[in-house]
XYZ file of C-alpha atoms in Angstrom:
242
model
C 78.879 85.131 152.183
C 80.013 88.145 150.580
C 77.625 87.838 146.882
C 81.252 87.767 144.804
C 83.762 84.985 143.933
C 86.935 84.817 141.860
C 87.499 81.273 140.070
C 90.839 81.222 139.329
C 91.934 79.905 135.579
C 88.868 78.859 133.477
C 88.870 80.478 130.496
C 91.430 78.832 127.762
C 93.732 80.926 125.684
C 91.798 80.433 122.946
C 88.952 81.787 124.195
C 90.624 84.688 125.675
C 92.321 85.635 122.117
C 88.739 85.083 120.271
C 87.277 87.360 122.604
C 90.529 89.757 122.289
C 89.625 89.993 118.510
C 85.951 90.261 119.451
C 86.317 93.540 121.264
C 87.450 95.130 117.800
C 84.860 93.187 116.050
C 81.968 94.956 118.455
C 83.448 98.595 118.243
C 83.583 98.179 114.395
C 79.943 96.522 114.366
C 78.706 98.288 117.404
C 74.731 97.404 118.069
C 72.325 99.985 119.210
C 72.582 100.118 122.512
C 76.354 100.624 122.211
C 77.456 103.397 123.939
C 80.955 105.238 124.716
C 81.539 106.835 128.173
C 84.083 108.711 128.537
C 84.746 112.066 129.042
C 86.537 113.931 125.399
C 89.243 114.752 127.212
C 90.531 111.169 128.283
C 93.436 109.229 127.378
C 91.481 106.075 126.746
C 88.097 104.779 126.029
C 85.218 103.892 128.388
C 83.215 101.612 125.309
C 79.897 99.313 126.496
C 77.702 97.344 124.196
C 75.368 94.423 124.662
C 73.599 91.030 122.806
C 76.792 90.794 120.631
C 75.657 87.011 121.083
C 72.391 87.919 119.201
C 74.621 89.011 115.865
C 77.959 88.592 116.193
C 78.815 84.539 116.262
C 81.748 84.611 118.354
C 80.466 85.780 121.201
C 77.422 83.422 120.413
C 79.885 80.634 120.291
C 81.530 81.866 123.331
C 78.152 81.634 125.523
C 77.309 78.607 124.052
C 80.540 76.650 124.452
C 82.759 78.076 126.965
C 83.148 77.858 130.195
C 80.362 80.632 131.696
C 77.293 78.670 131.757
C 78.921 75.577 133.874
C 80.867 77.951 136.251
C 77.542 79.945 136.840
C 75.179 77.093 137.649
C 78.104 75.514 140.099
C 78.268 78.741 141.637
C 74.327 79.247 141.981
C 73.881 76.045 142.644
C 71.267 75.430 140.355
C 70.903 72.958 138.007
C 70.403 74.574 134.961
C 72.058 78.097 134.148
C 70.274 79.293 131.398
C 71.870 82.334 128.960
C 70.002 85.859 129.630
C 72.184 88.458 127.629
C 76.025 89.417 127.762
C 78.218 92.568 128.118
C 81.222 93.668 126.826
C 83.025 96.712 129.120
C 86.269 98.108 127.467
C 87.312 100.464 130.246
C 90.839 101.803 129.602
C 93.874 103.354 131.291
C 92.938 107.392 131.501
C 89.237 107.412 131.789
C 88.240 109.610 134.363
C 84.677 108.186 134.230
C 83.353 106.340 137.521
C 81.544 103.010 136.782
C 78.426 104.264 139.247
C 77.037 101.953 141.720
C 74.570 99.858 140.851
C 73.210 96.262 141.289
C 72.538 94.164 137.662
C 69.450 92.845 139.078
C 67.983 96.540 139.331
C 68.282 96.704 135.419
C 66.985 93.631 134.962
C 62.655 92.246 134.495
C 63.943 89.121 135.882
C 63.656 87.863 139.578
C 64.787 84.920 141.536
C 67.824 84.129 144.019
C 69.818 81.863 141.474
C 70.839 85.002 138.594
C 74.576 85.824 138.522
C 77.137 87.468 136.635
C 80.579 85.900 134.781
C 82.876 88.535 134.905
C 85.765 87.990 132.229
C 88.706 89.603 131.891
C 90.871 89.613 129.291
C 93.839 91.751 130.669
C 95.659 91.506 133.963
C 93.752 93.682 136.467
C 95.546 94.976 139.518
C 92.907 95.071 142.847
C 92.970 98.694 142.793
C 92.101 98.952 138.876
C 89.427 96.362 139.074
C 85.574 96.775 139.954
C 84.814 97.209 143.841
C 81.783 94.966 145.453
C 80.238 95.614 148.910
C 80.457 92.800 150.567
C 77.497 91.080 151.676
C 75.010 93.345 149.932
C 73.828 90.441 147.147
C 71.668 90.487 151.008
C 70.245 94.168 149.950
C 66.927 94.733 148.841
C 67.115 95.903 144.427
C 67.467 99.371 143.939
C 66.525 101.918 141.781
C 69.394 101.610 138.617
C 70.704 104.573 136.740
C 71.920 105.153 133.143
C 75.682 105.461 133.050
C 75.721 107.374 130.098
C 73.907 111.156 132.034
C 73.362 109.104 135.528
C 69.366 109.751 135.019
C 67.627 107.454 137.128
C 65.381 104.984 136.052
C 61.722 105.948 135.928
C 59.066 104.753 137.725
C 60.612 101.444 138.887
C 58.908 101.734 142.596
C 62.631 100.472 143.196
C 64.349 102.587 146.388
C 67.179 104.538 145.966
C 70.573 102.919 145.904
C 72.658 104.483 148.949
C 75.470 106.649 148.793
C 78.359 103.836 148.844
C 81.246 105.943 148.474
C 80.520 107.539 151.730
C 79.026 104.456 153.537
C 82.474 102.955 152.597
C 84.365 106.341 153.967
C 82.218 106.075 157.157
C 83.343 102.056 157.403
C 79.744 101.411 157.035
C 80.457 98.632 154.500
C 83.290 96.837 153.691
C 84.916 96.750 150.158
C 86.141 93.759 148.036
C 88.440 94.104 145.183
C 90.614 91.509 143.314
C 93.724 90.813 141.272
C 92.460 89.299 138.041
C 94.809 87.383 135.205
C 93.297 86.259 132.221
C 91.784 82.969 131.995
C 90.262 83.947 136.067
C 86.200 85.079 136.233
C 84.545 86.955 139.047
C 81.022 85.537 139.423
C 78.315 87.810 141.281
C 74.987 87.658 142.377
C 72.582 89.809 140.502
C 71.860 91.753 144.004
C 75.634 92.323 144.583
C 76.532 95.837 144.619
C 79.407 97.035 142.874
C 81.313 100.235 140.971
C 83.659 102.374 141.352
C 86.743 104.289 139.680
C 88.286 100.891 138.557
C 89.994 100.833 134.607
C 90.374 97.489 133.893
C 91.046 97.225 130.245
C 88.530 94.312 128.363
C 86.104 92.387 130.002
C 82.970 90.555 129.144
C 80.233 89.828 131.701
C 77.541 87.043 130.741
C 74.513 86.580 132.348
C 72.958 83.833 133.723
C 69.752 82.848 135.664
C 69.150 79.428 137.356
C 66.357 77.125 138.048
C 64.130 79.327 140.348
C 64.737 82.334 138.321
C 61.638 84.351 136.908
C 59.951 86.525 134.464
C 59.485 90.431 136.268
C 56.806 92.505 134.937
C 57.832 95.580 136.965
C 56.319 99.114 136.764
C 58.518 101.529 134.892
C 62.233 101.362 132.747
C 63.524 98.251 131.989
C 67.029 97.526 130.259
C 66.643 93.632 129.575
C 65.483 91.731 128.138
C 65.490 93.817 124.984
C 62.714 91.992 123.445
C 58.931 90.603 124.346
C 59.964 86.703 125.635
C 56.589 86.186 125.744
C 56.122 85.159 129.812
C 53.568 86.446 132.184
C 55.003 87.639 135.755
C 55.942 85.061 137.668
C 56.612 82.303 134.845
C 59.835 80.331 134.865
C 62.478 82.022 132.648
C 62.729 78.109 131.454
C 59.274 78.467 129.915
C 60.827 80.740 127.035
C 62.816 79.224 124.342
């Protein structure tokens, strides 16, 4: 009903410490689409990268054998929930930058109702430091996405403009949803579901996952994923590539 919902408890302590020491492991070995966000002047670091599964085992292992994949086709209900990329967010106490909002899907050359995110944190996360989601918008059309680095939008998408949420949300317009995380709980969301906001939330790494009627995009304009040629013509299955 709302596009967002906490699972309480999933993740193991192992997995939460491998994933600990994986957030040092990705800064060290940072990819090249790694990118830091904050502002000079902050106390703490705003640090993105993504496909650490594509070089850096752990987080391979982590896709592969934890819990993600089964909590994300339950939650789709799909039968299959098949790996598209994953995320890593450090976002830490004293960054003064604003995670802008977006929807995943608008990034994304994939289509289809059954794609969703696993949101894992691996530090407690009070409601008010943790990402907000408008509720009900995994109902929204996509819209255009923007880089979070300059907040450039994308070009020539055809997508529409996302709305001014802050001020929607002001004006009561749309309604809100935060949450208080603990480590080992996920938040899964709809690749539609709007979300942002002023949130620092420490670690957290977001998989991705699209289900059975899921689909290969070829959309005019910027893309961010997938990284790489899969191979598919628009409209074939994401099962069709390997």
């Amino acid at each position: 009903r709302t596009g967002v919902t906490r699972v309480k408890n999933v993740v193991s302590d192992y997995w939460l410490e491998a994933l600990r020491d994986g957030c040092i492991l990705a800064q060290d070995e940072a990819g090249p689409y790694a990118e830091y966000l904050n502002r000079p002047t902050d106390a703490g670091i705003f640090f993105t990268d993504l496909e650490m599964g594509r070089r850096l085992p752990l987080f391979a292992a982590f896709s592969l054998y934890g819990p993600a994949a089964a909590i994300a086709g339950t939650v789709m209900g799909s039968n299959s929930a098949r790996y598209l990329y994953d995320q890593l967010f450090v976002k830490e106490k004293g960054v003064s930058t604003i995670t802008p909002w977006h929807q995943d899907g608008g990034y994304w050359r994939v289509k289809g109702n059954q794609i969703a995110s696993v949101f894992v944190p691996l530090d407690p996360v009070q409601a008010d430091d943790g990402l907000q989601f408008v509720s009900g918008s995994h109902t929204w059309p996509l819209h255009n996405p923007q880089h979070f680095a300059d907040g450039t939008p994308y070009h020539g998408t055809s997508l529409p403009e996302m709305p001014d949420v802050s001020n929607m949300a002001e004006k009561r317009q749309v309604q809100l949803a935060t949450f208080a995380l603990e480590p080992g709980d996920v938040l899964v969301f709809s690749a539609r579901t709007a979300h942002g906001g002023p949130g620092n939330w420490g670690r957290a790494l977001s998989t991705r996952w699209v289900g059975d009627d899921a689909r290969f995009w070829d959309r005019p304009g910027e893309g961010a994923v997938p990284t790489i040629d899969v191979n598919l013509k628009d409209g074939e299955p994401m099962a069709a590539n390997p």
